[in-house]
Amino acid sequence: MVSSAPAHEDHSRRILDAFESDNGVSQRSLARELGIALGLTNLLVKRLVRKGWVRVIHIKPNRMCYLITPAGIAEKSRMSRAYFDASVQFYRQTRDRIQQQFSALSSGWPNEGTPGLPKRIVFYGAGEVAEIGYICLAETDLQLVGVADVAPTKPFFGFSVCSPEHLSGLALKGQPFDRLVVMSFGNPDALRAEILALRVPLDRVFWL
């Protein structure tokens, strides 16, 4: 779980970036873009103003213009470097963990009949962790046959992302698989509750 301080710093970085690109952007549109409450957005903007990173110019009683100051530009650059470094570290740590877990999954695969049969897996989750996992698959003998996510959006590397309700036993929309691989480091209790409701045998669920 990301702590509130780094999360707020990332929100501040994105707010500074938005003000640099469009000084007429509204707090309401910022809140929508950041996915946070309008009240929190207002508090973060006030904090940036108090630190001298943003100036507020009142154009009309109900309309303001936000100007990022030279100090704000310098701070945004520092935040951007820190964000990039953290992203690279997250990628490396996640890649190493997934590679180890995929190796353990493959080496511990039971001999269920004819040797040489494909080791078919379905990803449960289509976020950043799953994207890194997809890249790691190239170094394994595991075969991805489907992807499920509670918030299906765009296709995942050519796979249609299915809603978990399409999971039935060991099939996803009729496509058989052997293991459901949970591609998330989120709340394990909440994830376990989701999995239990899917009618997938728990001994066929693999956790990273």
Coordinates of C-alpha atoms in Angstrom, one line a residue:
M1 CA 0.0 0.0 0.0
V2 CA 1.3 3.4 -0.9
S3 CA 1.6 5.8 2.1
S4 CA -0.4 9.1 2.0
A5 CA 2.8 11.2 1.9
P6 CA 4.2 9.8 -1.4
A7 CA 0.7 9.7 -2.8
H8 CA 0.1 13.4 -2.0
E9 CA 3.5 14.3 -3.5
D10 CA 2.6 12.5 -6.7
H11 CA -0.7 14.4 -6.8
S12 CA 1.2 17.7 -6.2
R13 CA 3.6 16.8 -9.0
R14 CA 0.7 16.3 -11.4
I15 CA -1.1 19.5 -10.3
L16 CA 2.1 21.5 -10.9
D17 CA 2.4 19.8 -14.3
A18 CA -1.2 20.7 -15.1
F19 CA -0.7 24.3 -14.1
E20 CA 2.4 24.6 -16.3
S21 CA 0.5 23.2 -19.3
D22 CA -2.8 25.1 -18.7
N23 CA -2.9 27.8 -16.1
G24 CA -6.7 28.1 -16.6
V25 CA -7.4 24.5 -15.5
S26 CA -10.1 24.3 -12.8
Q27 CA -9.8 22.4 -9.5
R28 CA -12.8 20.4 -10.4
S29 CA -11.3 19.1 -13.6
L30 CA -8.0 18.4 -11.7
A31 CA -9.9 16.4 -9.1
R32 CA -11.5 14.3 -11.9
E33 CA -8.1 13.7 -13.6
L34 CA -6.4 12.8 -10.3
G35 CA -9.3 10.6 -9.1
I36 CA -9.4 12.4 -5.7
A37 CA -12.0 14.5 -3.9
L38 CA -12.4 18.1 -4.8
G39 CA -11.8 19.1 -1.1
L40 CA -8.4 17.3 -1.1
T41 CA -7.5 19.0 -4.4
N42 CA -8.3 22.3 -2.9
L43 CA -6.1 21.6 0.1
L44 CA -3.2 20.5 -2.1
V45 CA -3.4 23.6 -4.3
K46 CA -3.5 25.8 -1.2
R47 CA -0.3 24.0 0.0
L48 CA 1.4 24.7 -3.3
V49 CA 0.5 28.4 -3.0
R50 CA 1.6 28.6 0.6
K51 CA 5.0 27.1 -0.4
G52 CA 5.4 29.7 -3.1
W53 CA 5.3 27.2 -6.0
V54 CA 2.1 28.5 -7.4
R55 CA 0.6 32.0 -7.7
V56 CA -3.2 32.6 -7.9
I57 CA -4.6 35.4 -10.0
H58 CA -8.3 36.3 -9.7
I59 CA -9.6 37.0 -13.2
K60 CA -13.3 37.1 -12.1
P61 CA -15.0 36.5 -8.7
N62 CA -15.6 32.8 -9.7
R63 CA -12.6 32.3 -12.0
M64 CA -8.9 32.0 -11.1
C65 CA -5.7 31.6 -13.0
Y66 CA -2.8 29.5 -11.6
L67 CA 0.8 30.4 -12.5
I68 CA 3.6 28.1 -11.6
T69 CA 6.6 30.0 -10.2
P70 CA 10.3 29.4 -10.9
A71 CA 10.5 27.7 -7.5
G72 CA 7.5 25.6 -8.5
I73 CA 9.2 24.6 -11.8
A74 CA 12.3 23.6 -9.9
E75 CA 10.3 21.6 -7.4
K76 CA 8.3 19.9 -10.2
S77 CA 11.6 18.8 -11.8
R78 CA 12.8 17.3 -8.4
M79 CA 9.4 15.5 -8.0
S80 CA 9.6 14.1 -11.5
R81 CA 13.1 12.8 -11.0
A82 CA 12.0 11.2 -7.7
Y83 CA 8.9 9.7 -9.3
F84 CA 11.0 8.3 -12.2
D85 CA 13.5 6.7 -9.8
A86 CA 10.7 5.2 -7.7
S87 CA 9.1 3.8 -10.8
V88 CA 12.3 2.2 -12.0
Q89 CA 12.8 0.6 -8.6
F90 CA 9.2 -0.6 -8.5
Y91 CA 9.6 -2.2 -11.9
R92 CA 12.9 -4.0 -11.0
Q93 CA 11.6 -5.3 -7.7
T94 CA 8.3 -6.4 -9.2
R95 CA 10.1 -8.1 -12.2
D96 CA 12.4 -10.0 -9.9
R97 CA 9.6 -11.2 -7.7
I98 CA 7.4 -12.2 -10.6
Q99 CA 10.3 -14.1 -12.3
Q100 CA 10.9 -16.0 -9.1
Q101 CA 7.3 -16.9 -8.6
F102 CA 6.7 -17.9 -12.2
S103 CA 9.8 -20.2 -12.0
A104 CA 8.3 -21.7 -8.8
L105 CA 4.9 -22.2 -10.5
S106 CA 6.4 -23.9 -13.5
S107 CA 8.8 -26.1 -11.6
G108 CA 6.1 -27.2 -9.2
W109 CA 3.6 -27.9 -12.0
P110 CA 2.1 -31.4 -11.4
N111 CA 2.3 -34.0 -14.1
E112 CA -1.3 -34.2 -14.9
G113 CA -1.4 -36.8 -17.7
T114 CA 0.7 -36.5 -20.9
P115 CA 4.0 -34.7 -20.5
G116 CA 4.4 -31.6 -22.8
L117 CA 0.9 -30.3 -22.4
P118 CA 0.7 -26.5 -22.2
K119 CA 0.8 -24.9 -18.8
R120 CA -2.3 -22.7 -19.3
I121 CA -2.8 -19.7 -17.0
V122 CA -5.2 -16.9 -16.6
F123 CA -4.2 -13.5 -15.1
Y124 CA -6.5 -12.2 -12.4
G125 CA -5.7 -8.5 -12.7
A126 CA -4.7 -6.3 -15.7
G127 CA -2.8 -3.5 -14.0
E128 CA 0.9 -2.5 -13.9
V129 CA 1.9 -5.8 -12.1
A130 CA 0.2 -7.8 -14.8
E131 CA 1.9 -5.8 -17.5
I132 CA 5.3 -6.6 -16.0
G133 CA 4.2 -10.2 -15.6
Y134 CA 3.4 -10.4 -19.3
I135 CA 6.9 -9.4 -20.2
C136 CA 8.3 -12.0 -17.8
L137 CA 6.3 -14.7 -19.4
A138 CA 8.6 -14.7 -22.4
E139 CA 11.3 -16.4 -20.3
T140 CA 8.9 -19.2 -19.1
D141 CA 7.0 -22.2 -20.5
L142 CA 3.7 -20.8 -19.1
Q143 CA 1.0 -20.0 -21.6
L144 CA -1.4 -17.1 -21.0
V145 CA -4.8 -17.9 -22.3
G146 CA -6.9 -15.2 -20.8
V147 CA -7.2 -12.1 -18.5
A148 CA -9.8 -11.2 -16.0
D149 CA -10.2 -8.0 -14.0
V150 CA -12.9 -6.4 -11.8
A151 CA -12.6 -3.2 -13.9
P152 CA -12.1 -4.4 -17.5
T153 CA -11.0 -1.7 -19.8
K154 CA -8.8 -1.7 -22.9
P155 CA -7.4 -4.9 -24.4
F156 CA -4.4 -6.4 -22.6
F157 CA -1.6 -7.2 -25.1
G158 CA -4.2 -8.5 -27.6
F159 CA -6.4 -10.3 -25.0
S160 CA -9.9 -9.0 -24.2
V161 CA -10.1 -8.3 -20.5
C162 CA -13.0 -10.2 -19.1
S163 CA -15.1 -9.6 -16.0
P164 CA -14.6 -12.1 -13.2
E165 CA -18.2 -13.2 -13.7
H166 CA -17.0 -15.0 -16.8
L167 CA -14.9 -17.3 -14.7
S168 CA -16.6 -20.7 -14.2
G169 CA -14.5 -23.4 -12.6
L170 CA -11.4 -23.7 -14.6
A171 CA -12.7 -21.9 -17.7
L172 CA -12.8 -18.2 -18.7
K173 CA -15.6 -17.6 -21.3
G174 CA -15.3 -21.3 -22.2
Q175 CA -11.5 -21.2 -22.5
P176 CA -10.0 -23.9 -20.3
F177 CA -7.0 -23.1 -18.1
D178 CA -5.0 -24.8 -15.3
R179 CA -4.1 -22.0 -12.9
L180 CA -5.5 -18.6 -12.0
V181 CA -2.6 -16.3 -11.3
V182 CA -3.4 -13.4 -9.1
M183 CA -1.4 -10.5 -10.6
S184 CA -1.7 -8.0 -7.7
F185 CA 0.1 -7.0 -4.5
G186 CA -3.1 -5.4 -3.1
N187 CA -5.0 -6.3 0.0
P188 CA -4.7 -10.1 0.3
D189 CA -7.9 -10.4 2.4
A190 CA -10.0 -8.5 -0.1
L191 CA -8.5 -10.4 -3.0
R192 CA -9.1 -13.7 -1.3
A193 CA -12.7 -12.8 -0.7
E194 CA -13.1 -12.0 -4.5
I195 CA -11.5 -15.3 -5.4
L196 CA -13.7 -17.3 -3.1
A197 CA -16.8 -16.0 -4.9
L198 CA -15.5 -17.1 -8.3
R199 CA -16.0 -20.8 -8.0
V200 CA -12.4 -21.4 -8.9
P201 CA -10.8 -24.2 -6.9
L202 CA -8.4 -22.6 -4.4
D203 CA -5.8 -25.2 -5.1
R204 CA -5.7 -23.9 -8.7
V205 CA -5.1 -20.3 -7.5
F206 CA -1.5 -19.0 -7.5
W207 CA -0.4 -15.9 -5.6
L208 CA 2.6 -13.8 -6.4

